[in-house]
């Protein structure tokens, strides 16, 4: 069990550019979540996958954001035409399928910090 | 809708002193409760969780928390803190279900614990 892995750890981009982040969940975890954390705030939910199906998207996820999880393994989060307001830490988490609440225990990666200049 | 309030944005404390970080939540259904810790430029690490059973739960690094349903609180405590406990602490809630269905985490804004020598 190597934990949730996110790449890159840091990304600096110019406004208007596209960026893509990758998340590798804990193996055998079929649930995957993306959160966004701005400075001084707690993480906010963006989207959820069960296997390859994207089952929920937050209103925070504008049309410029897209997430995929092909084959139910790793996931990518793409932001098109980045804006300065997109600057944040993007966190990925995974959890197993289990009853009695155990499936609600989410394990987080180290995050990708995005800075839009 | 669920929400989490962390009553203190910052808590300064001297090394070896006890500490309590306060968390209140609102929800119309049963909940699961979590405390996560975040060290600078890192992701979230699970400290402890309340899923069911005993209302006093123990976690890693000597932390414990007590679930109080009547006061809708889940305060985090440690009897003697160390310099290494300096970090951001987040309380989070999600709906409780036995079906094993997923639920997104709702986080508080965080409490910065600063331990001084």
PDB file of C-alpha atoms in Angstrom:
ATOM      1  CA  UNK A   1       0.000   0.000   0.000  1.00  0.00           C
ATOM      2  CA  UNK A   2       1.843   3.048  -1.292  1.00  0.00           C
ATOM      3  CA  UNK A   3      -0.890   5.567  -0.544  1.00  0.00           C
ATOM      4  CA  UNK A   4      -2.573   8.035  -2.872  1.00  0.00           C
ATOM      5  CA  UNK A   5      -0.118   9.566  -5.316  1.00  0.00           C
ATOM      6  CA  UNK A   6      -0.575  12.906  -7.075  1.00  0.00           C
ATOM      7  CA  UNK A   7       1.478  14.416  -9.852  1.00  0.00           C
ATOM      8  CA  UNK A   8       2.789  17.041 -10.209  1.00  0.00           C
ATOM      9  CA  UNK A   9       3.212  18.412  -6.693  1.00  0.00           C
ATOM     10  CA  UNK A  10       3.454  21.958  -7.968  1.00  0.00           C
ATOM     11  CA  UNK A  11       2.343  23.590 -11.208  1.00  0.00           C
ATOM     12  CA  UNK A  12       2.897  27.179 -12.249  1.00  0.00           C
ATOM     13  CA  UNK A  13       1.092  28.316 -15.357  1.00  0.00           C
ATOM     14  CA  UNK A  14       0.073  31.470 -17.144  1.00  0.00           C
ATOM     15  CA  UNK A  15      -3.517  32.577 -17.309  1.00  0.00           C
ATOM     16  CA  UNK A  16      -5.313  31.035 -20.257  1.00  0.00           C
ATOM     17  CA  UNK A  17      -3.195  27.877 -20.403  1.00  0.00           C
ATOM     18  CA  UNK A  18      -4.558  24.370 -19.893  1.00  0.00           C
ATOM     19  CA  UNK A  19      -3.284  22.148 -17.092  1.00  0.00           C
ATOM     20  CA  UNK A  20      -3.796  18.495 -16.215  1.00  0.00           C
ATOM     21  CA  UNK A  21      -3.242  16.758 -12.893  1.00  0.00           C
ATOM     22  CA  UNK A  22      -3.018  13.054 -12.232  1.00  0.00           C
ATOM     23  CA  UNK A  23      -4.097  11.001  -9.232  1.00  0.00           C
ATOM     24  CA  UNK A  24      -3.264   7.350  -8.556  1.00  0.00           C
ATOM     25  CA  UNK A  25      -5.497   5.981  -5.784  1.00  0.00           C
ATOM     26  CA  UNK A  26      -4.649   3.240  -3.340  1.00  0.00           C
ATOM     27  CA  UNK A  27      -4.849  -0.010  -5.234  1.00  0.00           C
ATOM     28  CA  UNK A  28      -8.198  -1.794  -4.890  1.00  0.00           C
ATOM     29  CA  UNK A  29      -9.942   1.422  -3.849  1.00  0.00           C
ATOM     30  CA  UNK A  30     -12.776   1.836  -6.303  1.00  0.00           C
ATOM     31  CA  UNK A  31     -13.908   5.243  -5.010  1.00  0.00           C
ATOM     32  CA  UNK A  32     -12.028   8.386  -5.953  1.00  0.00           C
ATOM     33  CA  UNK A  33     -12.686  12.004  -4.996  1.00  0.00           C
ATOM     34  CA  UNK A  34     -11.280  15.400  -6.001  1.00  0.00           C
ATOM     35  CA  UNK A  35     -11.297  18.375  -3.646  1.00  0.00           C
ATOM     36  CA  UNK A  36     -10.040  21.945  -3.939  1.00  0.00           C
ATOM     37  CA  UNK A  37      -8.466  23.835  -1.063  1.00  0.00           C
ATOM     38  CA  UNK A  38      -7.873  27.567  -1.203  1.00  0.00           C
ATOM     39  CA  UNK A  39      -5.601  29.414   1.196  1.00  0.00           C
ATOM     40  CA  UNK A  40      -6.904  29.437   4.738  1.00  0.00           C
ATOM     41  CA  UNK A  41      -9.908  27.249   3.982  1.00  0.00           C
ATOM     42  CA  UNK A  42     -10.887  23.633   4.334  1.00  0.00           C
ATOM     43  CA  UNK A  43     -11.093  21.397   1.266  1.00  0.00           C
ATOM     44  CA  UNK A  44     -14.240  21.634  -0.871  1.00  0.00           C
ATOM     45  CA  UNK A  45     -15.659  18.704  -2.801  1.00  0.00           C
ATOM     46  CA  UNK A  46     -15.364  18.819  -6.587  1.00  0.00           C
ATOM     47  CA  UNK A  47     -16.269  15.409  -7.957  1.00  0.00           C
ATOM     48  CA  UNK A  48     -16.583  11.683  -7.224  1.00  0.00           C
ATOM     49  CA  UNK A  49     -15.926   8.505  -9.216  1.00  0.00           C
ATOM     50  CA  UNK A  50     -16.984   4.994  -8.479  1.00  0.00           C
ATOM     51  CA  UNK A  51     -14.802   2.862 -10.718  1.00  0.00           C
ATOM     52  CA  UNK A  52     -14.881   4.678 -14.071  1.00  0.00           C
ATOM     53  CA  UNK A  53     -18.275   6.329 -13.554  1.00  0.00           C
ATOM     54  CA  UNK A  54     -18.385   9.980 -12.512  1.00  0.00           C
ATOM     55  CA  UNK A  55     -21.369   9.991 -10.162  1.00  0.00           C
ATOM     56  CA  UNK A  56     -21.359  13.500  -8.716  1.00  0.00           C
ATOM     57  CA  UNK A  57     -20.052  16.916  -9.725  1.00  0.00           C
ATOM     58  CA  UNK A  58     -20.070  20.001  -7.525  1.00  0.00           C
ATOM     59  CA  UNK A  59     -21.299  23.359  -8.818  1.00  0.00           C
ATOM     60  CA  UNK A  60     -17.703  24.466  -8.198  1.00  0.00           C
ATOM     61  CA  UNK A  61     -16.736  22.383 -11.222  1.00  0.00           C
ATOM     62  CA  UNK A  62     -17.332  24.847 -14.029  1.00  0.00           C
ATOM     63  CA  UNK A  63     -17.361  23.940 -17.720  1.00  0.00           C
ATOM     64  CA  UNK A  64     -13.624  24.624 -17.845  1.00  0.00           C
ATOM     65  CA  UNK A  65     -13.007  21.668 -15.531  1.00  0.00           C
ATOM     66  CA  UNK A  66     -13.172  18.043 -16.624  1.00  0.00           C
ATOM     67  CA  UNK A  67     -12.258  14.883 -14.785  1.00  0.00           C
ATOM     68  CA  UNK A  68     -11.859  11.364 -16.038  1.00  0.00           C
ATOM     69  CA  UNK A  69     -11.059   7.963 -14.630  1.00  0.00           C
ATOM     70  CA  UNK A  70     -10.509   5.603 -17.554  1.00  0.00           C
ATOM     71  CA  UNK A  71     -10.608   1.925 -16.645  1.00  0.00           C
ATOM     72  CA  UNK A  72     -11.368   2.826 -13.045  1.00  0.00           C
ATOM     73  CA  UNK A  73      -7.750   3.194 -12.053  1.00  0.00           C
ATOM     74  CA  UNK A  74      -5.949   6.563 -12.114  1.00  0.00           C
ATOM     75  CA  UNK A  75      -7.830   9.818 -12.596  1.00  0.00           C
ATOM     76  CA  UNK A  76      -7.027  13.100 -14.315  1.00  0.00           C
ATOM     77  CA  UNK A  77      -8.359  16.564 -13.628  1.00  0.00           C
ATOM     78  CA  UNK A  78      -8.006  19.078 -16.460  1.00  0.00           C
ATOM     79  CA  UNK A  79      -8.560  22.812 -16.226  1.00  0.00           C
ATOM     80  CA  UNK A  80      -8.900  24.665 -19.515  1.00  0.00           C
ATOM     81  CA  UNK A  81      -8.205  28.368 -19.968  1.00  0.00           C
ATOM     82  CA  UNK A  82      -6.953  28.770 -16.414  1.00  0.00           C
ATOM     83  CA  UNK A  83      -7.853  31.872 -14.428  1.00  0.00           C
ATOM     84  CA  UNK A  84      -6.122  33.371 -11.408  1.00  0.00           C
ATOM     85  CA  UNK A  85      -9.057  32.248  -9.281  1.00  0.00           C
ATOM     86  CA  UNK A  86      -8.134  28.639 -10.063  1.00  0.00           C
ATOM     87  CA  UNK A  87      -5.007  28.969  -7.935  1.00  0.00           C
ATOM     88  CA  UNK A  88      -5.434  26.436  -5.137  1.00  0.00           C
ATOM     89  CA  UNK A  89      -4.342  23.060  -3.826  1.00  0.00           C
ATOM     90  CA  UNK A  90      -6.100  20.224  -5.642  1.00  0.00           C
ATOM     91  CA  UNK A  91      -6.443  17.151  -3.457  1.00  0.00           C
ATOM     92  CA  UNK A  92      -7.313  13.620  -4.468  1.00  0.00           C
ATOM     93  CA  UNK A  93      -8.665  11.001  -2.084  1.00  0.00           C
ATOM     94  CA  UNK A  94      -9.697   7.373  -2.381  1.00  0.00           C
ATOM     95  CA  UNK A  95     -11.730   4.988  -0.283  1.00  0.00           C
ATOM     96  CA  UNK A  96     -12.638   1.315  -0.402  1.00  0.00           C
ATOM     97  CA  UNK A  97     -16.079  -0.149  -0.899  1.00  0.00           C
ATOM     98  CA  UNK A  98     -17.059  -1.372   2.520  1.00  0.00           C
ATOM     99  CA  UNK A  99     -20.091  -1.390   4.714  1.00  0.00           C
ATOM    100  CA  UNK A 100     -20.755   0.108   8.096  1.00  0.00           C
ATOM    101  CA  UNK A 101     -19.040   3.344   7.367  1.00  0.00           C
ATOM    102  CA  UNK A 102     -15.642   2.006   6.423  1.00  0.00           C
ATOM    103  CA  UNK A 103     -16.208   3.078   2.841  1.00  0.00           C
ATOM    104  CA  UNK A 104     -16.486   6.630   4.070  1.00  0.00           C
ATOM    105  CA  UNK A 105     -12.892   6.718   5.294  1.00  0.00           C
ATOM    106  CA  UNK A 106     -11.056   8.743   2.693  1.00  0.00           C
ATOM    107  CA  UNK A 107      -7.286   8.695   2.299  1.00  0.00           C
ATOM    108  CA  UNK A 108      -5.717  11.788   0.780  1.00  0.00           C
ATOM    109  CA  UNK A 109      -2.747  12.390  -1.456  1.00  0.00           C
ATOM    110  CA  UNK A 110      -0.217  15.172  -0.945  1.00  0.00           C
ATOM    111  CA  UNK A 111      -2.028  17.406  -3.420  1.00  0.00           C
ATOM    112  CA  UNK A 112      -1.082  19.471  -6.453  1.00  0.00           C
ATOM    113  CA  UNK A 113      -0.554  23.159  -5.787  1.00  0.00           C
ATOM    114  CA  UNK A 114      -1.559  25.257  -8.802  1.00  0.00           C
ATOM    115  CA  UNK A 115      -0.405  28.840  -9.205  1.00  0.00           C
ATOM    116  CA  UNK A 116      -1.903  30.805 -12.099  1.00  0.00           C
ATOM    117  CA  UNK A 117       0.062  33.932 -12.967  1.00  0.00           C
TER     118      UNK A 117
ATOM    119  CA  UNK B   1     -27.498  20.804   4.423  1.00  0.00           C
ATOM    120  CA  UNK B   2     -24.545  19.713   6.458  1.00  0.00           C
ATOM    121  CA  UNK B   3     -22.011  22.202   7.780  1.00  0.00           C
ATOM    122  CA  UNK B   4     -19.027  22.215  10.115  1.00  0.00           C
ATOM    123  CA  UNK B   5     -17.897  25.052  12.353  1.00  0.00           C
ATOM    124  CA  UNK B   6     -14.458  25.122  13.879  1.00  0.00           C
ATOM    125  CA  UNK B   7     -14.761  27.719  16.547  1.00  0.00           C
ATOM    126  CA  UNK B   8     -11.107  28.745  16.753  1.00  0.00           C
ATOM    127  CA  UNK B   9      -9.069  29.709  13.715  1.00  0.00           C
ATOM    128  CA  UNK B  10      -5.836  29.678  15.740  1.00  0.00           C
ATOM    129  CA  UNK B  11      -4.875  28.057  19.027  1.00  0.00           C
ATOM    130  CA  UNK B  12      -1.491  28.937  20.560  1.00  0.00           C
ATOM    131  CA  UNK B  13      -0.286  26.664  23.338  1.00  0.00           C
ATOM    132  CA  UNK B  14       2.938  25.914  25.184  1.00  0.00           C
ATOM    133  CA  UNK B  15       4.673  22.578  24.837  1.00  0.00           C
ATOM    134  CA  UNK B  16       3.433  19.877  27.237  1.00  0.00           C
ATOM    135  CA  UNK B  17       0.206  21.778  27.928  1.00  0.00           C
ATOM    136  CA  UNK B  18      -3.208  20.221  27.172  1.00  0.00           C
ATOM    137  CA  UNK B  19      -5.199  21.404  24.179  1.00  0.00           C
ATOM    138  CA  UNK B  20      -8.765  21.216  22.903  1.00  0.00           C
ATOM    139  CA  UNK B  21      -9.792  22.067  19.346  1.00  0.00           C
ATOM    140  CA  UNK B  22     -13.503  22.638  19.039  1.00  0.00           C
ATOM    141  CA  UNK B  23     -15.786  21.387  16.281  1.00  0.00           C
ATOM    142  CA  UNK B  24     -19.551  21.692  15.926  1.00  0.00           C
ATOM    143  CA  UNK B  25     -21.605  20.329  13.067  1.00  0.00           C
ATOM    144  CA  UNK B  26     -25.132  20.600  11.789  1.00  0.00           C
ATOM    145  CA  UNK B  27     -26.958  17.775  10.067  1.00  0.00           C
ATOM    146  CA  UNK B  28     -30.470  16.432   9.861  1.00  0.00           C
ATOM    147  CA  UNK B  29     -29.284  12.833   9.602  1.00  0.00           C
ATOM    148  CA  UNK B  30     -26.849  10.610  11.408  1.00  0.00           C
ATOM    149  CA  UNK B  31     -23.254  11.395  10.647  1.00  0.00           C
ATOM    150  CA  UNK B  32     -19.756  10.067  10.547  1.00  0.00           C
ATOM    151  CA  UNK B  33     -17.125  12.435  11.927  1.00  0.00           C
ATOM    152  CA  UNK B  34     -13.429  12.813  11.242  1.00  0.00           C
ATOM    153  CA  UNK B  35     -10.404  14.846  12.245  1.00  0.00           C
ATOM    154  CA  UNK B  36      -7.596  15.296   9.741  1.00  0.00           C
ATOM    155  CA  UNK B  37      -4.199  16.973  10.228  1.00  0.00           C
ATOM    156  CA  UNK B  38      -2.327  18.868   7.528  1.00  0.00           C
ATOM    157  CA  UNK B  39       1.352  19.734   7.822  1.00  0.00           C
ATOM    158  CA  UNK B  40       2.730  22.554   5.627  1.00  0.00           C
ATOM    159  CA  UNK B  41       2.630  21.770   1.913  1.00  0.00           C
ATOM    160  CA  UNK B  42       1.265  18.294   2.526  1.00  0.00           C
ATOM    161  CA  UNK B  43      -2.032  16.509   2.097  1.00  0.00           C
ATOM    162  CA  UNK B  44      -4.442  15.472   4.816  1.00  0.00           C
ATOM    163  CA  UNK B  45      -3.668  12.682   7.255  1.00  0.00           C
ATOM    164  CA  UNK B  46      -6.488  10.970   9.116  1.00  0.00           C
ATOM    165  CA  UNK B  47      -6.138  11.470  12.882  1.00  0.00           C
ATOM    166  CA  UNK B  48      -9.281   9.693  14.051  1.00  0.00           C
ATOM    167  CA  UNK B  49     -12.848   8.860  13.128  1.00  0.00           C
ATOM    168  CA  UNK B  50     -16.231   8.280  14.703  1.00  0.00           C
ATOM    169  CA  UNK B  51     -18.380   5.805  12.797  1.00  0.00           C
ATOM    170  CA  UNK B  52     -20.421   4.173  15.557  1.00  0.00           C
ATOM    171  CA  UNK B  53     -20.110   2.698  19.029  1.00  0.00           C
ATOM    172  CA  UNK B  54     -18.159   4.355  21.813  1.00  0.00           C
ATOM    173  CA  UNK B  55     -18.425   8.122  21.716  1.00  0.00           C
ATOM    174  CA  UNK B  56     -14.817   8.503  22.870  1.00  0.00           C
ATOM    175  CA  UNK B  57     -12.472   7.693  20.039  1.00  0.00           C
ATOM    176  CA  UNK B  58      -8.714   7.519  20.118  1.00  0.00           C
ATOM    177  CA  UNK B  59      -6.464   8.316  17.221  1.00  0.00           C
ATOM    178  CA  UNK B  60      -2.846   8.574  16.291  1.00  0.00           C
ATOM    179  CA  UNK B  61      -0.222  10.712  18.011  1.00  0.00           C
ATOM    180  CA  UNK B  62      -2.079  10.662  21.350  1.00  0.00           C
ATOM    181  CA  UNK B  63      -5.153  12.543  20.146  1.00  0.00           C
ATOM    182  CA  UNK B  64      -8.703  11.670  21.136  1.00  0.00           C
ATOM    183  CA  UNK B  65     -12.151  13.103  20.450  1.00  0.00           C
ATOM    184  CA  UNK B  66     -15.590  12.778  21.953  1.00  0.00           C
ATOM    185  CA  UNK B  67     -18.797  12.656  19.941  1.00  0.00           C
ATOM    186  CA  UNK B  68     -21.635  14.488  21.681  1.00  0.00           C
ATOM    187  CA  UNK B  69     -24.855  14.030  19.755  1.00  0.00           C
ATOM    188  CA  UNK B  70     -26.974  16.339  21.922  1.00  0.00           C
ATOM    189  CA  UNK B  71     -24.487  19.202  21.512  1.00  0.00           C
ATOM    190  CA  UNK B  72     -23.601  18.224  17.933  1.00  0.00           C
ATOM    191  CA  UNK B  73     -19.939  18.485  18.792  1.00  0.00           C
ATOM    192  CA  UNK B  74     -16.786  16.484  18.125  1.00  0.00           C
ATOM    193  CA  UNK B  75     -13.991  18.230  20.013  1.00  0.00           C
ATOM    194  CA  UNK B  76     -10.397  17.078  19.628  1.00  0.00           C
ATOM    195  CA  UNK B  77      -8.131  16.834  22.681  1.00  0.00           C
ATOM    196  CA  UNK B  78      -4.579  15.982  23.606  1.00  0.00           C
ATOM    197  CA  UNK B  79      -3.341  15.973  27.219  1.00  0.00           C
ATOM    198  CA  UNK B  80       0.202  17.078  26.415  1.00  0.00           C
ATOM    199  CA  UNK B  81       1.264  18.602  23.104  1.00  0.00           C
ATOM    200  CA  UNK B  82       4.644  18.566  21.409  1.00  0.00           C
ATOM    201  CA  UNK B  83       6.314  21.006  19.068  1.00  0.00           C
ATOM    202  CA  UNK B  84       5.742  18.476  16.283  1.00  0.00           C
ATOM    203  CA  UNK B  85       1.953  18.826  16.709  1.00  0.00           C
ATOM    204  CA  UNK B  86       2.124  22.278  15.118  1.00  0.00           C
ATOM    205  CA  UNK B  87      -0.130  21.967  12.064  1.00  0.00           C
ATOM    206  CA  UNK B  88      -3.578  22.726  10.642  1.00  0.00           C
ATOM    207  CA  UNK B  89      -6.393  20.545  11.933  1.00  0.00           C
ATOM    208  CA  UNK B  90      -9.637  19.971  10.035  1.00  0.00           C
ATOM    209  CA  UNK B  91     -12.898  18.570  11.309  1.00  0.00           C
ATOM    210  CA  UNK B  92     -15.092  16.882   8.696  1.00  0.00           C
ATOM    211  CA  UNK B  93     -18.529  15.282   8.534  1.00  0.00           C
ATOM    212  CA  UNK B  94     -20.350  13.000   6.161  1.00  0.00           C
ATOM    213  CA  UNK B  95     -23.739  11.345   6.249  1.00  0.00           C
ATOM    214  CA  UNK B  96     -23.890   8.027   8.011  1.00  0.00           C
ATOM    215  CA  UNK B  97     -25.250   5.124   6.044  1.00  0.00           C
ATOM    216  CA  UNK B  98     -25.090   1.395   6.490  1.00  0.00           C
ATOM    217  CA  UNK B  99     -25.439   0.691   2.817  1.00  0.00           C
ATOM    218  CA  UNK B 100     -21.829   1.416   2.113  1.00  0.00           C
ATOM    219  CA  UNK B 101     -22.794   4.271  -0.146  1.00  0.00           C
ATOM    220  CA  UNK B 102     -20.240   6.972  -0.634  1.00  0.00           C
ATOM    221  CA  UNK B 103     -20.510  10.459   0.736  1.00  0.00           C
ATOM    222  CA  UNK B 104     -18.467  13.560   0.183  1.00  0.00           C
ATOM    223  CA  UNK B 105     -16.738  15.085   3.178  1.00  0.00           C
ATOM    224  CA  UNK B 106     -17.799  18.517   4.401  1.00  0.00           C
ATOM    225  CA  UNK B 107     -14.876  20.268   6.080  1.00  0.00           C
ATOM    226  CA  UNK B 108     -14.565  23.070   8.576  1.00  0.00           C
ATOM    227  CA  UNK B 109     -12.289  26.010   7.856  1.00  0.00           C
ATOM    228  CA  UNK B 110      -9.525  24.547  10.004  1.00  0.00           C
ATOM    229  CA  UNK B 111      -7.740  25.400  13.239  1.00  0.00           C
ATOM    230  CA  UNK B 112      -4.065  26.265  13.236  1.00  0.00           C
ATOM    231  CA  UNK B 113      -2.401  24.771  16.296  1.00  0.00           C
ATOM    232  CA  UNK B 114       0.842  26.538  17.179  1.00  0.00           C
ATOM    233  CA  UNK B 115       2.902  24.858  19.888  1.00  0.00           C
ATOM    234  CA  UNK B 116       5.539  27.070  21.483  1.00  0.00           C
ATOM    235  CA  UNK B 117       8.553  25.944  23.535  1.00  0.00           C
TER     236      UNK B 117
END
